[in-house]
Short mmCIF file of C-alpha atoms in Angstrom, two decimals:
data_model
loop_
_atom_site.label_atom_id
_atom_site.label_comp_id
_atom_site.label_asym_id
_atom_site.label_seq_id
_atom_site.Cartn_x
_atom_site.Cartn_y
_atom_site.Cartn_z
CA GLU A 1283 -283.93 34.97 53.26
CA VAL A 1284 -285.40 32.46 50.86
CA GLN A 1285 -282.63 30.65 49.00
CA VAL A 1286 -281.45 27.34 47.60
CA VAL A 1287 -277.87 26.12 47.25
CA GLU A 1288 -276.90 23.27 44.94
CA SER A 1289 -273.95 20.95 45.34
CA GLY A 1290 -272.67 17.63 44.07
CA GLY A 1291 -271.66 18.42 40.52
CA GLY A 1292 -268.43 17.25 38.97
CA LEU A 1293 -266.79 15.19 36.26
CA VAL A 1294 -268.21 11.72 35.63
CA GLN A 1295 -267.62 9.15 32.93
CA PRO A 1296 -270.37 8.17 30.48
CA GLY A 1297 -272.58 5.55 32.07
CA GLY A 1298 -271.73 6.79 35.54
CA SER A 1299 -273.88 8.20 38.33
CA LEU A 1300 -274.00 11.39 40.34
CA ARG A 1301 -276.32 12.77 43.03
CA LEU A 1302 -277.03 16.46 43.20
CA SER A 1303 -278.24 18.14 46.37
CA CYS A 1304 -280.18 21.35 46.87
CA ALA A 1305 -280.30 22.74 50.39
CA ALA A 1306 -283.13 25.16 51.01
CA SER A 1307 -283.45 27.88 53.62
CA GLY A 1308 -286.21 30.32 54.41
CA PHE A 1309 -288.93 27.92 53.34
CA THR A 1310 -289.91 24.26 53.68
CA VAL A 1311 -289.09 22.01 50.73
CA SER A 1312 -291.85 19.52 51.50
CA ASN A 1313 -294.53 22.23 51.41
CA ASN A 1314 -293.54 23.39 47.95
CA TYR A 1315 -293.17 22.20 44.39
CA MET A 1316 -289.46 21.83 43.71
CA THR A 1317 -287.77 21.46 40.38
CA TRP A 1318 -284.52 20.96 38.50
CA VAL A 1319 -283.63 22.86 35.34
CA ARG A 1320 -280.42 22.44 33.36
CA GLN A 1321 -278.47 24.51 30.89
CA ALA A 1322 -275.93 22.98 28.54
CA PRO A 1323 -272.87 25.15 27.84
CA GLY A 1324 -273.88 28.08 25.66
CA LYS A 1325 -277.44 26.81 25.33
CA GLY A 1326 -280.89 27.64 26.68
CA LEU A 1327 -282.85 26.44 29.67
CA ASP A 1328 -284.18 22.88 29.78
CA TRP A 1329 -286.64 21.68 32.43
CA VAL A 1330 -285.66 18.32 33.95
CA SER A 1331 -287.98 17.28 36.76
CA VAL A 1332 -290.48 18.38 39.41
CA ILE A 1333 -291.66 16.97 42.71
CA TYR A 1334 -294.97 18.19 44.04
CA SER A 1335 -295.62 18.81 47.72
CA ALA A 1336 -297.73 15.64 47.75
CA GLY A 1337 -294.72 13.71 46.48
CA THR A 1338 -295.79 13.17 42.87
CA THR A 1339 -292.90 13.37 40.44
CA TYR A 1340 -292.57 14.14 36.74
CA TYR A 1341 -289.63 14.06 34.35
CA SER A 1342 -288.71 15.28 30.91
CA ASP A 1343 -288.59 12.52 28.32
CA SER A 1344 -284.84 12.98 27.95
CA VAL A 1345 -284.14 11.87 31.54
CA LYS A 1346 -287.10 9.62 32.34
CA GLY A 1347 -285.95 6.27 33.65
CA ARG A 1348 -282.43 7.54 34.37
CA PHE A 1349 -282.93 10.42 36.84
CA THR A 1350 -284.82 10.38 40.13
CA ILE A 1351 -285.96 13.44 42.06
CA SER A 1352 -286.46 13.11 45.80
CA ARG A 1353 -286.34 15.09 49.02
CA ASP A 1354 -285.30 14.63 52.62
CA ASN A 1355 -287.75 16.53 54.78
CA SER A 1356 -285.55 16.31 57.88
CA LYS A 1357 -282.72 18.02 56.02
CA ASN A 1358 -284.96 20.37 54.01
CA THR A 1359 -283.04 19.22 50.96
CA LEU A 1360 -283.93 18.26 47.40
CA TYR A 1361 -281.96 15.67 45.43
CA LEU A 1362 -281.47 14.57 41.86
CA GLN A 1363 -280.04 11.09 41.42
CA MET A 1364 -278.60 10.82 37.91
CA ASN A 1365 -277.75 7.38 36.52
CA SER A 1366 -276.59 6.17 33.11
CA LEU A 1367 -275.19 9.59 32.37
CA ARG A 1368 -274.53 10.62 28.79
CA ALA A 1369 -272.41 13.33 27.21
CA GLU A 1370 -275.59 15.25 26.41
CA ASP A 1371 -276.37 15.50 30.13
CA THR A 1372 -273.41 17.88 30.51
CA ALA A 1373 -274.88 21.10 31.87
CA VAL A 1374 -275.22 23.46 34.78
CA TYR A 1375 -278.03 22.06 36.92
CA TYR A 1376 -280.20 24.55 38.75
CA CYS A 1377 -282.56 23.84 41.60
CA ALA A 1378 -285.57 26.12 42.01
CA ARG A 1379 -288.74 26.38 43.99
CA LEU A 1380 -291.75 26.33 41.72
CA LEU A 1381 -294.05 28.80 43.43
CA GLN A 1382 -297.37 29.22 41.62
CA TRP A 1383 -295.54 27.88 38.56
CA ARG A 1384 -292.81 30.52 38.77
CA PHE A 1385 -289.22 29.38 39.19
CA ASP A 1386 -288.20 31.41 42.22
CA PRO A 1387 -285.68 31.43 43.76
CA TRP A 1388 -282.99 29.76 41.68
CA GLY A 1389 -279.74 28.45 43.07
CA GLN A 1390 -276.36 29.35 41.69
CA GLY A 1391 -276.17 26.06 39.80
CA THR A 1392 -273.78 23.12 39.86
CA LEU A 1393 -271.84 21.95 36.81
CA VAL A 1394 -272.07 18.34 35.70
CA THR A 1395 -269.58 17.23 33.05
CA VAL A 1396 -269.97 13.81 31.47
CA SER A 1397 -266.79 12.88 29.68
CA SER A 1398 -264.22 10.12 29.45
CA ASP P 67 -295.10 19.22 24.20
CA ILE P 68 -295.74 22.96 23.87
CA GLN P 69 -293.08 24.66 21.77
CA MET P 70 -292.12 28.23 22.62
CA THR P 71 -290.67 30.25 19.75
CA GLN P 72 -288.87 33.39 20.80
CA SER P 73 -287.68 36.14 18.48
CA PRO P 74 -285.34 37.65 17.75
CA SER P 75 -282.57 35.37 19.02
CA SER P 76 -280.41 38.44 19.54
CA LEU P 77 -280.67 42.18 19.25
CA SER P 78 -278.51 45.24 19.64
CA ALA P 79 -280.00 48.52 20.81
CA SER P 80 -278.89 51.85 22.21
CA VAL P 81 -279.28 53.00 25.78
CA GLY P 82 -282.72 54.53 26.12
CA ASP P 83 -284.24 52.54 23.26
CA ARG P 84 -287.45 50.59 23.54
CA VAL P 85 -286.79 46.86 23.18
CA THR P 86 -289.44 44.31 22.26
CA ILE P 87 -289.15 40.51 22.35
CA THR P 88 -291.88 38.17 21.20
CA CYS P 89 -292.72 34.64 22.28
CA GLN P 90 -295.16 32.42 20.43
CA ALA P 91 -296.63 29.24 21.86
CA SER P 92 -297.48 26.25 19.66
CA GLN P 93 -300.93 26.12 21.26
CA ASP P 94 -303.18 28.27 23.42
CA ILE P 95 -301.62 28.69 26.88
CA SER P 96 -303.96 31.42 28.16
CA ASN P 97 -301.73 33.72 30.25
CA TYR P 98 -299.60 30.92 31.69
CA LEU P 99 -296.31 32.53 30.76
CA ASN P 100 -293.35 33.87 32.69
CA TRP P 101 -290.30 35.90 31.63
CA TYR P 102 -286.78 35.54 33.07
CA GLN P 103 -283.55 37.49 32.78
CA GLN P 104 -280.21 35.71 32.84
CA LYS P 105 -276.98 37.66 33.10
CA PRO P 106 -273.72 35.97 32.05
CA GLY P 107 -272.56 33.39 34.58
CA LYS P 108 -275.61 33.88 36.76
CA ALA P 109 -278.84 32.05 37.45
CA PRO P 110 -282.02 33.25 35.78
CA LYS P 111 -284.18 35.77 37.61
CA LEU P 112 -287.96 36.04 37.41
CA LEU P 113 -289.14 39.36 35.96
CA ILE P 114 -292.73 38.88 34.79
CA TYR P 115 -295.29 36.24 35.81
CA ALA P 116 -298.69 35.35 34.38
CA ALA P 117 -297.80 37.21 31.18
CA SER P 118 -298.11 40.75 32.50
CA ASN P 119 -297.43 40.91 36.23
CA LEU P 120 -294.22 42.57 37.39
CA GLU P 121 -292.36 40.63 40.07
CA THR P 122 -291.77 42.59 43.27
CA GLY P 123 -288.62 44.68 43.11
CA VAL P 124 -288.30 44.56 39.32
CA PRO P 125 -287.96 47.99 37.68
CA SER P 126 -291.08 49.31 36.00
CA ARG P 127 -289.30 49.69 32.64
CA PHE P 128 -289.89 45.95 32.21
CA GLY P 129 -293.30 44.84 31.04
CA GLY P 130 -295.19 41.97 29.46
CA SER P 131 -298.42 41.45 27.58
CA GLY P 132 -300.33 38.90 25.58
CA SER P 133 -302.51 35.84 25.94
CA GLY P 134 -303.35 32.73 24.00
CA THR P 135 -300.38 32.06 21.73
CA ASP P 136 -298.71 35.45 21.30
CA PHE P 137 -296.78 37.29 23.97
CA THR P 138 -294.56 40.36 24.15
CA PHE P 139 -291.84 41.41 26.57
CA THR P 140 -290.77 45.04 26.58
CA ILE P 141 -288.01 47.12 28.05
CA SER P 142 -289.29 50.67 27.74
CA SER P 143 -285.88 52.35 28.06
CA LEU P 144 -282.87 50.06 27.76
CA GLN P 145 -280.24 50.49 30.48
CA PRO P 146 -276.65 49.17 30.50
CA GLU P 147 -277.51 46.78 33.34
CA ASP P 148 -280.18 45.15 31.18
CA ILE P 149 -277.55 43.35 29.10
CA ALA P 150 -278.64 39.74 29.46
CA THR P 151 -280.47 36.88 27.81
CA TYR P 152 -284.22 36.82 28.27
CA TYR P 153 -286.36 33.68 28.28
CA CYS P 154 -290.09 33.05 28.17
CA GLN P 155 -291.50 29.95 29.89
CA GLN P 156 -294.94 28.34 29.68
CA TYR P 157 -296.65 26.52 32.51
CA ASP P 158 -299.89 25.49 30.87
CA ASN P 159 -298.73 21.88 30.64
CA LEU P 160 -295.89 19.59 31.58
CA PRO P 161 -293.23 19.43 30.38
CA LEU P 162 -292.52 23.03 31.32
CA THR P 163 -290.83 24.59 28.32
CA PHE P 164 -288.74 27.66 27.65
CA GLY P 165 -288.21 29.79 24.60
CA GLY P 166 -284.79 29.67 23.01
CA GLY P 167 -283.75 32.99 24.53
CA THR P 168 -283.05 36.50 23.28
CA LYS P 169 -279.62 37.96 23.87
CA VAL P 170 -279.78 41.73 24.35
CA GLU P 171 -276.67 43.80 23.73
CA ILE P 172 -275.87 47.50 23.75
CA LYS P 173 -275.13 49.11 20.40
#
């Protein structure tokens, strides 16, 4: 079964850091485009970042310079390193494969709360 | 950035009704548009890709159409299990952007 499972969310103070993980099964992370999407409480979907199979990365303007997407091929896992966190980064973070530009599958999400 | 304007933001319809949601792009995106369903507390699920193609396993009462800047998502006969928020998403350009969502409720 093709699936992804996120972990690593939690409560962090403003200015702090957190690393999210996304473990994939049923497919190879390094052979696919992989992405992070977030959803603030009660709000819509907001694309965060993508890493192409070739390793090229892109970010939304709101996280550029603070977040870093990466992968560990040996662990078949995607990561999102989040630094200088702000209250407005509070959201459920979803990992998804971007297959022919379709987000599929999605993980169950991991909640990041930035608060003092 | 390409802005995606979805309407209405919410709707209430009866079981068996035909439901239509529209999504307008701020520039021509050809058919580079997907539709997702998100049930409360769950991750989104892909329903329609490339504007009009039904994802495998998705009931045929769901459909999509359009190209350029104007797109339509339809539920031909609303079922109780269709209660959810629906999002359009463009992939013509980065950043990938979503519509604001349409919350569908049963009347």
